[in-house]
Coordinates of C-alpha atoms in Angstrom, one line a residue:
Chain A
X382 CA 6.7 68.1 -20.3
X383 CA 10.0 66.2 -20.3
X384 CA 12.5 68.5 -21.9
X385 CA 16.4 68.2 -22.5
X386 CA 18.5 71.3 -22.9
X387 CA 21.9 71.3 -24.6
X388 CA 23.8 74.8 -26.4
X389 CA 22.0 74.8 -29.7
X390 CA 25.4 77.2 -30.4
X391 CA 28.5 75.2 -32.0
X392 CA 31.5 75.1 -29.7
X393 CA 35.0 76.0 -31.2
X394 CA 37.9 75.6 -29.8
X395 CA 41.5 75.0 -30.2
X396 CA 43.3 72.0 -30.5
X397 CA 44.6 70.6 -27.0
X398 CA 42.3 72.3 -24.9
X399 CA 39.7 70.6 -22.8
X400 CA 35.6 71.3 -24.5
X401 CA 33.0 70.9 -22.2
X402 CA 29.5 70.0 -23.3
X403 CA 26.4 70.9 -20.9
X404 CA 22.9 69.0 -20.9
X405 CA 20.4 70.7 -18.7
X406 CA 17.2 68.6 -18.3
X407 CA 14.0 69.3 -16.5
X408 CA 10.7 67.5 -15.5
X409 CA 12.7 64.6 -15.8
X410 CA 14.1 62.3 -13.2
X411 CA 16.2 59.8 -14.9
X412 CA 17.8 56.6 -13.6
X413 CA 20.9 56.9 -16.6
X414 CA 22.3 59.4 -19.1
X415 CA 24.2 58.7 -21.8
X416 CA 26.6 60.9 -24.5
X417 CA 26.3 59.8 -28.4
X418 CA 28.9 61.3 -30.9
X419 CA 27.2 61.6 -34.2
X420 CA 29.4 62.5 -37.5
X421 CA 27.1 63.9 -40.7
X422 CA 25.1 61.6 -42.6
X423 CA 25.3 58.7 -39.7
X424 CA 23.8 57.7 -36.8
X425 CA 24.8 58.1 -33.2
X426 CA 27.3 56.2 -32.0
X427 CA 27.2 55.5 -27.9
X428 CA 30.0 57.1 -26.1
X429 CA 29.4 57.1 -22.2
X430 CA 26.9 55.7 -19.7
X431 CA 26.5 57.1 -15.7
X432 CA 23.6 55.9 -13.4
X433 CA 22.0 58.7 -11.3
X434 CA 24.1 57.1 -8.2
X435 CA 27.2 57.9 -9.7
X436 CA 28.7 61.6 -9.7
X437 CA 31.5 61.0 -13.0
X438 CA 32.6 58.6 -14.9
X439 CA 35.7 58.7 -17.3
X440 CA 37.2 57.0 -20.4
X441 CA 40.1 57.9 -22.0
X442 CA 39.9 60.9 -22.8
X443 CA 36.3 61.3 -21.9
X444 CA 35.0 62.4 -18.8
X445 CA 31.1 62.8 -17.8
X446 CA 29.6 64.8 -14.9
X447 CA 26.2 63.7 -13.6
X448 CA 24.4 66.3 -10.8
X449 CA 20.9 65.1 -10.3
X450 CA 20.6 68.1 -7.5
X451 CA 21.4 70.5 -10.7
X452 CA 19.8 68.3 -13.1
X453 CA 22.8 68.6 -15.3
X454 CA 25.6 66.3 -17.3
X455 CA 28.7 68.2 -17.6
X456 CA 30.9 66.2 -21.3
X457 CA 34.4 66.9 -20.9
X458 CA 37.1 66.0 -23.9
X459 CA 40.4 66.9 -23.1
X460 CA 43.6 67.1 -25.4
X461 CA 41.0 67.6 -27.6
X462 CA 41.9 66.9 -31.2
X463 CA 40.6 67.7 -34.8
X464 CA 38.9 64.4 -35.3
X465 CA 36.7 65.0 -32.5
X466 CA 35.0 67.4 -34.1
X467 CA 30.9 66.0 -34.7
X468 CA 27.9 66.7 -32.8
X469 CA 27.1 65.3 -29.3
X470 CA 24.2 64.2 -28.2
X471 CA 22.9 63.6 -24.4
X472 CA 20.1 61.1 -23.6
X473 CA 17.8 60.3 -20.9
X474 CA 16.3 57.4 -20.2
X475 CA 14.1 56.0 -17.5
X476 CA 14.5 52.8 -14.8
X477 CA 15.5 49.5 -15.7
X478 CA 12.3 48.5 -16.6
X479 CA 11.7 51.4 -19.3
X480 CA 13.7 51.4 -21.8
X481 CA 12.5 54.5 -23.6
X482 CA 15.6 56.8 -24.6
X483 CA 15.1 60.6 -25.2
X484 CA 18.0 62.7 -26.5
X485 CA 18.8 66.5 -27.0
X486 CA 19.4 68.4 -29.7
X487 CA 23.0 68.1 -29.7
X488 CA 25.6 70.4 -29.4
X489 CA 28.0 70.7 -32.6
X490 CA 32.1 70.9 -32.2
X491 CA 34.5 72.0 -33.6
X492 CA 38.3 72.0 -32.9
X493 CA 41.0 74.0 -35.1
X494 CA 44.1 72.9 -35.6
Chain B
X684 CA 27.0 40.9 -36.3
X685 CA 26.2 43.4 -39.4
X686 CA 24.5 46.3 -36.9
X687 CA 21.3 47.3 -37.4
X688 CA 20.4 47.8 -41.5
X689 CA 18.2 50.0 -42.8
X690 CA 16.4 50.3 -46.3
X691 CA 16.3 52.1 -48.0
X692 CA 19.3 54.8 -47.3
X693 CA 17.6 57.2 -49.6
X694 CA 14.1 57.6 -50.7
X695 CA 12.4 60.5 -52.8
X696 CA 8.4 59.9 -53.4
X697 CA 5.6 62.4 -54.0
X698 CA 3.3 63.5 -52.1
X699 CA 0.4 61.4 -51.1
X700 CA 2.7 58.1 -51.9
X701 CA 3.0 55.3 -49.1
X702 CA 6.3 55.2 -47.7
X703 CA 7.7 52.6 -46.2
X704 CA 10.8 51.8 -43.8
X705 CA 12.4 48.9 -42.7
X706 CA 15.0 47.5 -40.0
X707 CA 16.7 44.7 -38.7
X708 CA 17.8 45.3 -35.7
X709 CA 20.8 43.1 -34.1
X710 CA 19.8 39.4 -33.0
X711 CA 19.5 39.3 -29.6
X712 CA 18.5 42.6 -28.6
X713 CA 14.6 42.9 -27.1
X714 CA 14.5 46.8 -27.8
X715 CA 14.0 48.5 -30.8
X716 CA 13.3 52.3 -31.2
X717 CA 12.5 54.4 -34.0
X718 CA 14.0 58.2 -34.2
X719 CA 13.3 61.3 -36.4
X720 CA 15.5 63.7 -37.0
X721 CA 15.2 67.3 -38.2
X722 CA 17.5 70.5 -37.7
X723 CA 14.7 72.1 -36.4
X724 CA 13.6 69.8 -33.6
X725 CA 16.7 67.3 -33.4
X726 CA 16.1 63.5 -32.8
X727 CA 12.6 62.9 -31.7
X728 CA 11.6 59.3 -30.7
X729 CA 8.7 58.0 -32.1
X730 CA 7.8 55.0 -31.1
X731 CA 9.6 51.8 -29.3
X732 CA 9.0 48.4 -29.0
X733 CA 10.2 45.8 -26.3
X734 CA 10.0 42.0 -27.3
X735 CA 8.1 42.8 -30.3
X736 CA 5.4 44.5 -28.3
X737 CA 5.0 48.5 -29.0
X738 CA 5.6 49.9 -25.7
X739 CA 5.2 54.0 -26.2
X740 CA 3.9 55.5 -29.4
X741 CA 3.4 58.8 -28.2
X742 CA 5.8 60.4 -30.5
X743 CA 4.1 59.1 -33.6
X744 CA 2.9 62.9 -35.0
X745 CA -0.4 61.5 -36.2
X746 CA -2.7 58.8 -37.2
X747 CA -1.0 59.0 -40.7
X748 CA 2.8 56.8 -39.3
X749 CA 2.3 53.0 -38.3
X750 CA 5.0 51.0 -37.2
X751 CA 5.2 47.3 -36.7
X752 CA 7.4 44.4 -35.6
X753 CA 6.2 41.4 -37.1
X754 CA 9.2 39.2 -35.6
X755 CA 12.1 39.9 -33.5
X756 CA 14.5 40.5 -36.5
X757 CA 12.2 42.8 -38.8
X758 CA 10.3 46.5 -38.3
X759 CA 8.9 48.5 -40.7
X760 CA 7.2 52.0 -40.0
X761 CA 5.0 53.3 -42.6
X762 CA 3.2 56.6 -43.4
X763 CA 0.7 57.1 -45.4
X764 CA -0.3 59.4 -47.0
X765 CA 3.0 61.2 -47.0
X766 CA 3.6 65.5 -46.6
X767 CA 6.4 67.2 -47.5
X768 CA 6.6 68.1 -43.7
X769 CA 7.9 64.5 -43.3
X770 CA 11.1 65.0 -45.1
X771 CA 13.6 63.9 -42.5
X772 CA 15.8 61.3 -41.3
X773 CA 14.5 58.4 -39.7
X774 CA 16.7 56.6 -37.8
X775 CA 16.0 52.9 -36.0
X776 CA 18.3 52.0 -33.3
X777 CA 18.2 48.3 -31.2
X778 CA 19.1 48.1 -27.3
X779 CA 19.6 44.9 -25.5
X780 CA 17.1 44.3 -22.9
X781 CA 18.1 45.9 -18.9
X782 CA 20.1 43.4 -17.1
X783 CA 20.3 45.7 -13.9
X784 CA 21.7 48.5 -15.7
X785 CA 20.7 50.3 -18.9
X786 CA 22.9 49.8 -22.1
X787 CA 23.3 51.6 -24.8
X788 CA 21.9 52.3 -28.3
X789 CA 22.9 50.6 -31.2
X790 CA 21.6 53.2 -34.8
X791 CA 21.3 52.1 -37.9
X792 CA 22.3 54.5 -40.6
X793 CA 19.1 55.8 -41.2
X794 CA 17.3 56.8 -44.0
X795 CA 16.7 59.8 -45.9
X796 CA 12.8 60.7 -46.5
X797 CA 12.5 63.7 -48.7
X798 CA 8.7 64.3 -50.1
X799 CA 8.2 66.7 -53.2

């Protein structure tokens, strides 16, 4: 079955330094991933989109990875600051003509000041 | 436009009650999903629809959840009769249809199901 793998292990780290978030998928082939940033007690809120076609894709201070060889989405903050600290969510979702949308589990982090 | 709205935010019943959950998703978009989310198994999709139409129900856990979308503004997913394994939080999200690329997720800010 489909399944999507991200570190069930919060990530802490230091103000100003780059986290990197990893979403390992398998039995899967899909066409787009996308990264959601979800705070507590609200939904997910879309962050990034990259098509299987493209290999990164950056904004601001974002930057996504996307190896379909590795079936694997590398998230990238750099600078990172204090109020970037939430959960992060990878999805999966089919062709253009499905629009079903799986995500992960989420990986929690948290920068210090 | 408002988002998507959910109601209620909060809702405590009792076992064996009917629960039910509602959404309006934001004009325009064809897709509407419905999410569960749990610290034990994260955000599990449901069911979806496109145009209306329930495309995939395969998440629905059993025979006991219904969903519907009567119109393109207004969803509801129901479950009956409820179990304290249900306690969760259900989230609906809306997606504008594929115009030769996928787009994102628009969520709702869910609602809390707990069942005593």
């Amino acid at each position: 079955s489909q399944k999507i793998e991200q570190n069930s292990e919060a990530l802490n780290i230091q103000e100003g330094k780059t986290a990197t978030l990893t979403c390992n998928y398998t039995n899967y082939s899909p066409a787009y991933l996308q990264w959601y940033r979800q705070d507590p007690g609200r939904g997910p809120v879309f962050l990034l989109l990259i098509r299987e076609n493209e290999k990164e894709k950056r904004k601001e201070r974002l930057k996504v990875t996307f190896d379909t060889t590795l079936k694997q989405s590398l998230f990238h903050i750099t600078a990172s600051q204090p109020a970037d600290s939430a959960t992060y969510l990878c999805a999966l979702s089919g062709s253009s003509n499905t629009g079903k949308l799986i995500f992960g589990q989420g990986t929690t982090l948290q920068v210090k000041p | 436009d408002a988002g998507v709205i959910q109601s209620p935010r909060h809702e405590v019943t009792e076992m064996g009650q009917e629960v039910t959950l509602r959404c309006k998703p934001i004009s325009g978009h064809d897709y509407l999903f419905w999410y569960r989310q749990t610290m034990m198994r994260g955000l599990e999709l449901l069911i979806y629809f496109n145009n209306n139409v329930p495309i995939d129900d395969s998440g629905m856990p059993e025979d006991r959840f219904s969903a519907k979308m009567p119109n393109a503004s207004f969803s509801t997913l129901k479950i009956q009769p409820s179990e304290p394994r249900d306690s969760a939080v259900y989230f609906c999200a809306s997606s504008p249809q594929n115009r030769g690329g996928n787009t994102e997720a628009f969520f709702g800010q869910g609602t809390r199901l707990t069942v005593v």
